[in-house]
XYZ file of C-alpha atoms in Angstrom:
702
model
C 17.745 -26.086 3.866
C 17.403 -23.508 6.796
C 18.699 -24.264 9.729
C 16.747 -26.771 12.153
C 15.264 -25.611 14.730
C 15.300 -27.254 18.358
C 11.392 -28.675 19.108
C 11.182 -28.858 22.521
C 8.499 -27.225 25.010
C 7.820 -23.968 26.070
C 8.290 -24.165 30.141
C 6.466 -20.770 30.645
C 7.607 -17.590 31.664
C 9.341 -18.269 35.130
C 11.949 -20.452 33.542
C 12.773 -18.306 31.009
C 13.387 -15.595 33.530
C 15.906 -17.624 35.220
C 17.843 -18.506 32.027
C 17.823 -15.115 30.713
C 19.255 -13.515 34.174
C 21.806 -16.857 34.089
C 23.049 -15.627 30.740
C 23.545 -12.053 31.660
C 21.379 -10.621 28.731
C 19.223 -7.813 30.908
C 16.283 -9.156 29.236
C 13.057 -10.206 30.805
C 10.197 -12.798 29.145
C 8.284 -9.409 28.797
C 10.882 -7.950 26.555
C 11.348 -11.131 24.529
C 7.662 -11.525 23.841
C 7.663 -7.721 22.429
C 10.709 -9.403 19.995
C 9.104 -11.780 18.708
C 6.185 -10.096 18.156
C 8.162 -8.396 15.085
C 9.947 -11.099 14.431
C 6.954 -13.145 13.759
C 5.996 -10.243 11.435
C 9.308 -10.458 9.100
C 9.484 -12.934 6.531
C 11.308 -16.601 8.234
C 14.318 -16.513 5.466
C 17.418 -18.904 5.122
C 18.581 -18.695 8.651
C 15.467 -18.747 11.085
C 17.796 -18.874 14.026
C 19.118 -15.324 12.755
C 16.759 -13.044 15.426
C 18.179 -15.032 18.694
C 20.998 -12.664 18.402
C 18.789 -9.725 19.187
C 18.667 -11.241 22.397
C 22.389 -11.543 23.026
C 25.521 -13.585 21.365
C 26.745 -16.619 21.994
C 23.483 -17.775 23.979
C 23.312 -21.233 26.004
C 21.752 -24.069 24.230
C 18.898 -24.069 27.001
C 18.092 -20.897 26.676
C 18.221 -20.746 22.783
C 15.600 -23.715 22.839
C 13.279 -21.945 25.383
C 13.249 -18.742 22.799
C 12.758 -21.034 19.888
C 9.833 -22.919 21.779
C 8.140 -19.463 22.900
C 8.492 -18.567 19.264
C 6.826 -21.493 17.902
C 4.076 -20.889 20.774
C 3.194 -17.391 19.659
C 3.240 -18.342 16.140
C 0.562 -21.176 16.857
C -1.658 -18.513 18.804
C -1.793 -15.541 16.230
C -5.468 -14.990 15.230
C -5.698 -16.015 11.116
C -9.333 -15.302 10.851
C -9.863 -12.166 9.339
C -13.353 -10.816 7.697
C -14.518 -11.705 4.227
C -13.823 -9.214 1.907
C -17.277 -7.659 1.252
C -16.898 -7.094 5.116
C -13.580 -5.100 5.172
C -14.956 -2.941 2.577
C -18.054 -2.104 4.862
C -16.069 -1.670 7.530
C -13.428 0.813 5.790
C -16.169 2.866 4.277
C -17.432 3.450 8.080
C -14.233 4.519 8.985
C -14.245 7.215 6.476
C -17.776 8.240 7.343
C -16.716 8.979 10.890
C -13.793 10.901 9.607
C -16.174 12.552 7.401
C -14.542 11.464 4.258
C -15.823 10.499 0.861
C -13.370 8.383 -0.632
C -10.000 6.881 0.178
C -7.168 5.711 -1.714
C -5.220 2.142 -0.365
C -2.047 2.188 -2.811
C 0.357 -1.485 -2.734
C 3.231 0.801 -1.150
C 4.689 1.602 2.123
C 6.546 4.724 3.971
C 9.275 3.642 1.398
C 7.491 3.263 -2.089
C 9.414 0.126 -1.642
C 8.161 -3.134 -4.298
C 8.571 -5.010 -1.038
C 6.568 -4.522 2.187
C 5.921 -6.046 5.276
C 2.536 -7.751 6.522
C 1.731 -4.684 8.124
C 2.046 -2.515 5.063
C 0.390 -5.347 2.565
C -3.183 -2.567 3.239
C -4.046 -3.397 -0.694
C -3.866 -7.148 0.032
C -5.889 -7.179 3.156
C -8.510 -5.117 1.687
C -9.006 -6.342 -1.830
C -6.784 -10.049 -1.968
C -4.780 -8.419 -5.040
C -0.985 -9.989 -4.725
C 0.800 -8.071 -7.334
C 3.616 -5.677 -6.828
C 1.811 -2.665 -7.899
C -1.933 -1.145 -7.898
C -4.353 1.062 -5.923
C -7.810 0.744 -5.039
C -10.187 3.707 -4.382
C -13.420 3.192 -2.417
C -16.315 5.965 -2.273
C -19.305 5.370 -0.507
C -20.707 3.270 -3.176
C -18.212 2.858 -5.380
C -14.782 0.707 -5.504
C -12.148 0.095 -8.140
C -8.816 -1.552 -8.408
C -6.467 0.117 -10.465
C -3.356 -2.542 -11.847
C -0.876 -2.048 -14.941
C -0.274 -4.187 -17.623
C 1.261 -6.947 -15.869
C -1.392 -7.650 -13.725
C -4.238 -7.455 -15.739
C -5.372 -11.245 -15.887
C -4.186 -11.787 -12.032
C -6.077 -9.094 -10.536
C -9.582 -10.489 -12.190
C -8.612 -14.095 -10.219
C -8.131 -12.615 -7.317
C -10.485 -9.325 -6.615
C -14.297 -9.650 -6.713
C -15.686 -8.266 -9.748
C -18.767 -7.900 -7.662
C -17.064 -5.268 -5.315
C -14.289 -3.856 -7.390
C -14.233 -2.304 -10.899
C -11.228 -3.474 -12.689
C -9.477 -0.584 -14.110
C -5.889 0.034 -16.176
C -3.508 2.257 -13.762
C -1.738 3.926 -17.393
C -5.062 3.538 -19.779
C -7.365 4.983 -17.379
C -6.373 7.776 -15.062
C -7.051 7.152 -11.650
C -7.930 10.866 -11.018
C -10.864 10.778 -13.610
C -12.420 8.340 -11.800
C -12.368 9.983 -8.505
C -13.894 13.022 -10.281
C -16.641 10.906 -11.455
C -17.281 9.234 -8.860
C -17.234 11.893 -6.055
C -19.748 15.366 -5.985
C -18.660 18.677 -6.292
C -17.504 19.432 -2.834
C -16.477 15.557 -1.975
C -13.520 14.973 0.459
C -10.748 12.453 -0.538
C -8.803 10.951 1.656
C -5.125 9.833 1.212
C -2.344 8.101 3.775
C 0.733 11.195 3.420
C 3.119 8.631 4.319
C 2.368 6.399 1.654
C 1.949 8.693 -1.267
C 5.074 10.881 -2.812
C 5.244 14.390 -3.177
C 4.790 14.422 -7.101
C 1.863 12.013 -6.560
C 0.133 14.225 -4.089
C 0.302 17.672 -6.049
C -0.554 16.301 -9.482
C -4.187 14.549 -8.077
C -4.992 17.637 -5.929
C -4.661 19.740 -8.956
C -6.684 17.366 -10.679
C -9.355 17.411 -8.541
C -9.144 20.924 -7.456
C -10.638 21.882 -10.788
C -13.625 19.652 -9.878
C -14.327 21.243 -6.949
C -12.958 18.235 -4.737
C -11.222 18.208 -1.830
C -7.396 16.000 -1.293
C -7.247 15.211 2.167
C -4.186 14.115 4.591
C -5.407 11.586 6.960
C -3.523 12.066 10.604
C -3.608 8.518 10.503
C -4.589 5.523 7.831
C -8.184 4.853 8.256
C -7.949 0.801 7.018
C -5.477 0.321 9.757
C -8.149 1.331 12.295
C -10.353 -1.439 10.933
C -7.962 -4.086 10.499
C -7.886 -6.463 13.077
C -5.124 -8.280 13.920
C -2.583 -6.080 11.754
C 0.607 -7.395 12.531
C 3.075 -5.216 14.036
C 6.763 -3.709 12.179
C 8.996 -6.291 11.648
C 11.959 -6.859 14.064
C 14.846 -8.411 12.408
C 19.263 -8.404 12.757
C 20.970 -5.940 11.004
C 24.006 -6.895 9.998
C 27.096 -5.851 8.304
C 28.237 -6.467 4.666
C 31.577 -7.380 4.082
C 33.712 -4.926 2.429
C 34.966 -7.513 0.196
C 31.488 -7.820 -1.391
C 31.130 -4.141 -1.026
C 34.065 -2.741 -2.324
C 34.356 0.432 -0.832
C 34.006 1.704 3.298
C 30.899 3.220 4.082
C 32.991 5.886 5.303
C 34.752 6.112 1.932
C 31.013 6.192 0.038
C 29.784 8.684 2.986
C 32.573 10.944 2.142
C 32.238 10.908 -1.359
C 28.631 11.722 -1.258
C 28.990 14.381 1.577
C 31.409 16.281 -0.324
C 29.439 16.137 -3.652
C 26.366 17.713 -1.462
C 28.716 20.624 0.151
C 29.892 21.300 -3.374
C 25.843 22.137 -4.616
C 25.379 24.216 -1.087
C 23.143 21.485 0.731
C 23.235 20.866 4.166
C 21.535 17.569 4.456
C 19.697 14.830 2.107
C 16.938 12.827 3.258
C 16.788 8.908 2.501
C 13.971 7.086 2.236
C 14.884 4.095 0.206
C 15.992 1.235 2.282
C 18.069 -0.174 -0.194
C 20.358 2.716 -0.590
C 20.560 3.333 3.200
C 21.838 -0.685 3.136
C 24.036 0.224 0.467
C 25.585 3.889 2.295
C 25.763 2.106 5.226
C 27.278 -1.022 4.046
C 24.446 -3.392 5.995
C 21.815 -5.629 4.967
C 18.859 -7.039 7.309
C 15.736 -9.267 6.523
C 12.526 -6.931 7.247
C 10.953 -7.818 3.821
C 11.085 -10.690 1.430
C 13.244 -11.428 -1.240
C 15.326 -8.430 -0.547
C 17.947 -8.507 2.301
C 16.673 -5.286 4.086
C 16.294 -3.335 7.347
C 13.665 -0.656 6.696
C 14.601 2.403 7.918
C 15.076 6.195 7.248
C 18.855 8.522 6.864
C 19.673 11.770 6.929
C 22.808 11.540 5.345
C 24.407 15.765 6.426
C 27.182 16.951 4.195
C 29.603 16.892 6.720
C 29.733 12.896 5.980
C 27.809 12.523 9.497
C 24.371 10.137 9.328
C 21.733 10.184 11.303
C 19.518 6.407 11.228
C 16.420 5.869 12.120
C 15.662 2.500 12.978
C 14.323 0.572 15.627
C 18.127 0.134 18.310
C 16.861 -3.596 18.933
C 17.944 -4.598 15.951
C 21.285 -3.777 16.172
C 23.746 -6.620 17.584
C 26.906 -5.393 19.048
C 28.882 -5.946 15.953
C 26.706 -3.822 13.721
C 26.887 -1.298 16.427
C 30.680 -1.415 15.948
C 30.690 -1.177 12.143
C 28.716 1.646 11.856
C 30.460 3.700 13.906
C 30.516 7.207 15.806
C 29.357 8.916 12.785
C 26.217 7.105 12.212
C 23.687 7.862 15.356
C 21.260 5.859 15.843
C 18.338 6.961 16.746
C 14.314 5.677 16.646
C 11.979 6.304 14.344
C 9.972 8.155 16.717
C 12.535 11.276 16.466
C 12.227 10.849 12.784
C 10.363 14.104 12.563
C 11.972 16.123 15.022
C 14.896 15.431 13.286
C 14.002 16.975 9.956
C 13.041 19.889 12.163
C 16.588 20.267 12.999
C 18.191 19.402 9.880
C 15.937 22.426 8.414
C 16.600 25.096 10.688
C 17.669 28.430 9.076
C 16.455 27.926 6.049
C 18.775 25.139 5.016
C 18.739 23.558 1.938
C 17.504 20.065 1.875
C 17.560 17.169 -0.820
C 14.353 15.323 -0.955
C 13.874 12.556 -4.190
C 10.311 13.364 -5.320
C 10.069 10.009 -6.965
C 10.188 8.494 -3.981
C 10.051 10.651 -0.899
C 6.687 10.826 0.819
C 4.478 14.055 0.903
C 4.517 13.570 4.868
C 7.971 13.997 5.082
C 8.354 16.838 2.219
C 5.544 18.834 4.011
C 7.505 18.788 7.263
C 10.710 20.201 5.734
C 8.487 23.347 4.548
C 6.913 23.521 7.170
C 10.010 23.800 9.437
C 11.218 26.263 7.077
C 13.666 24.126 4.753
C 14.212 25.082 1.212
C 13.568 21.902 -0.040
C 15.889 20.590 -3.299
C 14.227 18.050 -5.145
C 16.786 16.322 -6.632
C 17.489 12.425 -7.249
C 18.297 10.247 -4.306
C 22.366 11.119 -4.404
C 22.819 6.749 -3.757
C 21.108 5.552 -6.777
C 23.829 6.384 -9.527
C 27.061 5.593 -7.478
C 24.755 2.462 -6.237
C 23.657 1.256 -9.822
C 27.293 1.861 -11.335
C 29.116 -1.539 -9.878
C 32.388 -1.584 -8.678
C 35.304 -4.274 -9.507
C 34.767 -5.975 -6.118
C 31.074 -6.244 -6.951
C 30.641 -7.100 -10.721
C 33.449 -9.872 -9.525
C 30.708 -11.052 -6.881
C 28.242 -10.804 -8.967
C 29.942 -12.557 -11.776
C 31.124 -15.561 -9.229
C 27.399 -15.725 -8.079
C 25.817 -15.803 -12.025
C 28.328 -19.079 -12.280
C 27.233 -20.312 -8.836
C 23.481 -19.711 -9.951
C 23.651 -21.303 -13.303
C 25.152 -24.321 -12.543
C 22.187 -25.005 -10.130
C 19.790 -24.179 -12.721
C 21.639 -26.691 -14.969
C 20.987 -29.689 -12.081
C 17.483 -28.249 -11.978
C 17.013 -28.435 -15.784
C 18.513 -31.788 -16.115
C 15.910 -32.851 -13.579
C 13.662 -31.331 -15.411
C 14.476 -33.151 -19.189
C 13.585 -36.116 -17.251
C 10.973 -35.400 -14.888
C 8.486 -32.935 -16.893
C 7.696 -35.278 -19.788
C 5.836 -37.392 -17.506
C 2.918 -35.466 -17.392
C 3.207 -35.875 -13.263
C 4.940 -32.628 -12.700
C 3.011 -29.533 -11.270
C 4.028 -25.909 -10.742
C 4.651 -26.487 -6.826
C 6.755 -29.358 -7.524
C 8.887 -27.409 -10.051
C 9.520 -23.810 -7.782
C 10.458 -26.743 -4.636
C 12.822 -28.425 -6.888
C 14.409 -25.192 -7.865
C 14.684 -24.021 -4.460
C 16.389 -26.588 -3.310
C 19.261 -26.623 -6.083
C 19.956 -23.424 -5.272
C 20.121 -24.188 -1.313
C 22.913 -26.116 -2.093
C 25.202 -23.082 -1.841
C 26.328 -22.105 0.977
C 26.195 -18.274 0.234
C 22.266 -18.593 -0.782
C 20.862 -16.344 1.280
C 16.623 -16.900 -0.248
C 15.170 -16.098 -3.298
C 15.398 -12.646 -4.452
C 11.502 -12.723 -6.026
C 8.793 -14.969 -5.934
C 9.170 -17.562 -8.227
C 7.018 -17.455 -11.975
C 6.376 -20.858 -12.561
C 3.499 -20.662 -15.439
C 2.539 -23.456 -16.827
C 0.441 -23.495 -20.302
C -1.978 -20.502 -19.973
C -0.436 -19.439 -16.700
C 2.929 -18.912 -18.415
C 0.271 -15.770 -20.488
C 0.208 -13.988 -16.714
C 3.427 -11.815 -16.428
C 3.753 -11.877 -13.018
C 2.039 -15.031 -12.123
C 2.313 -16.354 -8.875
C 1.420 -20.395 -8.155
C -1.019 -21.036 -4.995
C -1.994 -24.449 -3.907
C -5.322 -23.111 -5.426
C -3.607 -22.511 -8.863
C -1.186 -25.226 -9.042
C -1.616 -26.633 -12.486
C -0.029 -30.036 -13.903
C 2.537 -29.586 -16.902
C 1.077 -31.083 -19.707
C 3.320 -32.611 -22.273
C 3.276 -31.061 -25.585
C 2.738 -27.349 -23.660
C 5.163 -24.286 -22.584
C 6.555 -23.819 -19.412
C 7.738 -20.193 -18.484
C 10.322 -20.448 -15.368
C 10.917 -16.820 -14.071
C 13.284 -16.804 -10.861
C 16.233 -15.290 -9.238
C 18.412 -16.186 -6.105
C 20.207 -13.694 -3.760
C 23.384 -14.748 -2.319
C 26.150 -12.432 -0.236
C 28.009 -11.795 -3.433
C 25.228 -10.918 -6.166
C 21.713 -11.130 -7.387
C 20.544 -13.243 -10.038
C 17.483 -13.167 -12.343
C 16.953 -15.563 -15.129
C 14.114 -16.725 -17.006
C 13.932 -19.562 -19.608
C 11.095 -20.885 -21.007
C 10.923 -24.967 -21.753
C 9.359 -27.421 -23.348
C 7.238 -30.285 -21.705
C 8.618 -32.861 -23.774
C 8.101 -32.368 -27.497
C 5.946 -28.927 -28.884
C 2.169 -29.943 -29.440
C 2.152 -30.512 -33.257
C -1.151 -28.450 -33.804
C 1.026 -25.558 -32.275
C 4.507 -26.113 -32.941
C 4.994 -23.690 -35.510
C 3.552 -20.966 -33.812
C 5.415 -21.641 -30.673
C 8.881 -21.691 -32.382
C 8.192 -18.380 -34.333
C 7.445 -16.399 -31.408
C 9.990 -18.170 -29.178
C 12.352 -17.042 -31.996
C 11.211 -13.513 -32.538
C 11.481 -13.107 -28.675
C 15.378 -14.495 -28.924
C 16.311 -12.671 -31.628
C 14.665 -9.716 -29.702
C 16.967 -10.465 -26.821
C 20.308 -11.007 -29.030
C 20.025 -7.763 -30.772
C 19.718 -6.131 -27.152
C 23.049 -8.459 -26.098
C 24.821 -7.121 -29.020
C 23.887 -3.543 -29.008
C 26.860 -0.768 -29.464
C 25.971 2.572 -28.330
C 27.372 5.731 -27.724
C 27.628 6.930 -24.235
C 24.565 9.154 -23.054
C 22.484 6.771 -24.441
C 19.585 5.908 -22.419
C 17.492 2.215 -22.071
C 14.541 3.970 -23.488
C 16.238 4.882 -27.227
C 17.704 0.667 -27.130
C 14.409 -1.011 -26.155
C 12.989 -0.946 -29.820
C 16.228 -3.243 -30.752
C 14.282 -6.051 -28.296
C 10.778 -5.446 -29.705
C 11.475 -4.887 -33.900
C 11.388 -8.719 -34.478
C 7.989 -9.092 -32.789
C 6.654 -5.426 -34.488
C 7.594 -6.902 -38.215
C 4.777 -9.914 -37.114
C 2.341 -7.042 -35.660
C 3.227 -8.499 -32.320
C 4.717 -6.832 -28.894
C 4.518 -7.602 -25.256
C 3.354 -5.174 -22.013
C 5.944 -4.830 -19.940
C 9.454 -3.055 -19.958
C 12.404 -4.822 -21.958
C 14.933 -4.705 -18.522
C 15.588 -3.168 -15.328
C 18.228 -2.581 -13.083
C 19.583 -5.203 -10.564
C 21.770 -4.755 -7.315
C 24.458 -6.462 -5.585
C 22.710 -8.182 -2.833
C 20.297 -5.868 -3.023
C 17.198 -5.072 -4.779
C 16.527 -7.110 -7.731
C 14.347 -4.105 -9.307
C 17.050 -1.604 -9.119
C 16.824 2.210 -10.472
C 17.635 4.574 -12.159
C 17.855 2.945 -15.094
C 15.876 0.962 -17.604
C 15.053 -0.251 -20.854
C 11.838 0.454 -21.322
C 9.120 2.070 -23.891
C 8.911 4.772 -21.209
C 11.201 7.877 -21.583
C 14.209 7.758 -19.237
C 16.536 10.607 -19.261
C 19.453 8.322 -17.293
C 21.909 7.421 -19.453
C 23.419 3.912 -19.502
C 27.333 3.840 -17.790
C 29.554 1.504 -17.466
C 29.244 -0.996 -14.214
C 25.163 -0.757 -14.402
C 23.261 -4.428 -14.014
C 20.337 -4.786 -16.539
C 18.069 -7.695 -17.370
C 16.902 -8.239 -21.029
C 13.747 -9.855 -20.689
C 11.784 -9.439 -24.323
C 8.260 -11.482 -24.607
C 5.145 -12.255 -25.782
C 2.014 -13.600 -24.206
C -0.979 -15.540 -25.537
C -3.530 -15.007 -23.133
C -5.200 -18.975 -22.360
C -2.082 -20.722 -23.907
C 1.164 -20.039 -23.072
C 3.610 -17.338 -22.654
C 7.446 -16.627 -23.577
C 10.220 -15.078 -21.777
C 14.143 -15.124 -22.071
C 15.828 -13.325 -19.691
C 19.523 -12.756 -19.401
C 21.450 -10.149 -16.570
C 23.767 -8.047 -18.514
C 26.220 -5.588 -17.448
C 27.431 -1.714 -19.128
C 30.965 -2.153 -20.245
C 32.963 -0.002 -21.986
C 34.098 -1.000 -25.499
C 38.046 -1.111 -26.112
C 39.843 -0.255 -28.876
C 40.746 -2.441 -31.500
C 44.355 -2.600 -33.499
C 44.749 -1.197 -36.492
C 45.636 -3.946 -38.570
C 41.904 -5.876 -37.397
C 39.991 -2.524 -38.663
C 37.148 -3.557 -40.532
C 37.119 -7.245 -38.887
C 33.679 -8.445 -38.009
C 32.513 -8.211 -34.921
C 32.905 -11.387 -32.708
C 29.312 -12.118 -30.386
C 29.772 -10.300 -26.695
C 31.118 -12.412 -24.246
C 33.250 -11.950 -21.188
C 36.691 -11.260 -20.027
C 39.405 -11.939 -23.094
C 36.518 -12.930 -25.435
C 34.825 -9.391 -25.480
C 34.708 -7.755 -28.688
C 36.891 -4.133 -28.995
C 35.746 -1.762 -31.213
C 37.099 -0.882 -34.622
C 39.887 1.651 -34.787
C 38.494 4.937 -35.768
C 35.900 5.492 -34.051
C 35.139 8.793 -33.359
C 32.903 8.355 -29.904
C 33.421 6.678 -26.736
C 31.962 3.120 -26.866
C 29.435 1.347 -24.906
C 28.078 -2.715 -24.934
C 26.567 -5.074 -22.916
C 28.225 -8.480 -21.237
C 26.269 -11.109 -20.634
C 26.264 -12.485 -16.676
C 23.762 -15.127 -16.863
C 24.729 -18.211 -17.701
C 21.882 -20.823 -18.647
C 21.426 -22.855 -21.584
C 18.149 -21.544 -24.182
C 15.904 -24.019 -25.293
C 17.420 -25.314 -28.951
C 14.368 -27.393 -29.068
C 12.163 -24.067 -29.748
C 14.510 -22.498 -31.833
C 13.632 -21.767 -35.667
C 16.737 -21.722 -37.149
C 15.490 -20.893 -40.310
C 14.530 -17.176 -38.931
C 18.098 -16.649 -37.508
C 20.656 -14.817 -38.975
C 23.974 -16.492 -39.618
C 25.417 -13.550 -36.861
C 22.185 -14.546 -34.345
C 22.677 -18.218 -34.992
C 26.632 -17.666 -33.832
C 25.449 -15.624 -31.226
C 23.252 -18.425 -29.469
C 26.675 -20.628 -30.041
C 29.338 -18.856 -28.659
C 27.203 -18.177 -25.852
C 26.281 -21.808 -25.184
C 29.827 -22.668 -25.541
C 30.728 -20.340 -22.570
C 27.931 -21.526 -20.136
C 28.962 -24.850 -20.799
C 32.865 -23.617 -20.144
C 32.082 -22.059 -17.213
C 30.145 -24.646 -15.474
C 31.559 -28.281 -16.519
C 33.766 -28.207 -13.709
C 30.813 -28.039 -11.117
C 28.698 -30.310 -12.177
C 28.430 -34.506 -12.003
C 28.872 -36.607 -14.948
C 25.128 -37.096 -15.691
C 24.323 -32.830 -15.641
C 27.768 -32.475 -17.234
C 26.177 -34.727 -20.158
C 23.118 -33.196 -20.040
C 24.503 -29.652 -20.748
C 26.890 -30.188 -23.334
C 23.786 -31.517 -25.225
C 21.642 -28.644 -24.244
C 24.661 -26.678 -25.606
C 25.380 -28.257 -29.165
C 25.984 -25.945 -31.586
C 22.734 -25.271 -33.586
């Protein structure tokens, strides 16, 4: 459980000032209040007392008590009232009119184009009520629309008022077409250049200009001007990531990447992705939910030095020492001037067009830089995990698997009673994971979909939507955890007691087809140079054969105690030029969703591994199921190309009650049995007798 916080009453600023002086912190009550404004704008996290290091290290208990008391008082005083969605829309339109704008776009992302954004940047949610991880709202003087992808077509209708916004598909209904139809020729359409990539701006500007519409970069965000009580930027401690987990020093990473920049004649690379910066500098933070990131920008120079732009108050003395004298920490307010400096002399400066804001690229151009549009130099080395990172993630998956088995044992007894709700399940699973000392929070908000809620791909349970698990129904549980040594993500579809006889045959058919696709991807062998998009069909084919499909990707990259959604690799219908390489971790998660009835998804994390050469006398032997370590298969002798395969990392039983054995080939059934044998062998030593007996039954051979 999170650390217990003392509940002393706050004795006032004079008493706090005395305690601060006696402790030699050099801080005043005003300093502390300013710190706490940022602390309260960040996630609470699993270590709610960690922020006090920003005041000082080894604080006296009396001072620590008063700091927590002041935090509690300020949290209670925080305003919670906000105007309704219609009033917010009216206020935004009034702000646009003052700026002579006929329309404006409100994206889900922040200045870093990240999936998880702090409360300050949750503009789309504040305006519309939409809580999904991707989308845009477009507002004109008399129309408004919200654009989401296939994951959120059901969710958006339950969260966003239909009388205020049109629902549009992000892919099927091009946003620029809607703007052109909504605005007259000569119209002025605004955007915040910090919140959109240069690629988006150039594409959208070209489309609008053909219709005589001007795309206008706003100096400040009109929505921010009407958002009453908008939170400040988050403020949480930046801490070193132990090199035992990172597997490589920051200095070595910087030298390696800087050498590559120098060989290309590039003076510097602008880094805008906080997970890239965290990986490069071996640091972690807690500025956003679910991902251990300090929000920051950085400039990596060809001499291996780094300028790091963040609030200096986030750095404790140990972190400054960890960064060393080759990393210069500067306030974010100095970022623009630093871009000007690095651009001098028409220097070649690298910026990733897929994640760098238009504001940054425009600033570099205006300062005279020759901007090299290329991928983030950290992305590929970060994706290819080293030996220490792989050892850590394997260990994390063993502990996570044991927590899931303890949960599943409880679920098998509690769910059939019909008394469980989605929220109760989420709380129980979190409690099971919290028993591990290296647990640092969930890696995303748990998706716990009972019955028809399981058909909402990225469903998030709330007190208003909390649904009871009905006996005979299906329950989709997609969850993950952040551990100091690895990040997990696993989905299992479970029966609540015995499947409903009226739908049991269909449920088993759909579940088994999803399982067949999962096995096909997990057992794939492919030559080096193969991309995830070339393998995607393997996971879909069993569903396609029955006229079925799913409207999401099959696999995303996963970080090492970093983002659960990591690039540049992926498995998807969408084309991808990044070849799969050894050490890359991906998810394998085909699914099927029947609107209004149930959802099915089976997800393991897998890691790309080279296939080893087999002894000649075994040439022609049947390929065994792919497993880790000594059980991993090896290539038949005589192969003409280097080959790769996947090693499963996730260790959680698959619900055997939903498997239609007749639909599985003998090889597929053997894979299930071999996988379950490995789960049983790996997890049994970590379980008590009752959970171990349940696991033996759950992993019995088909």
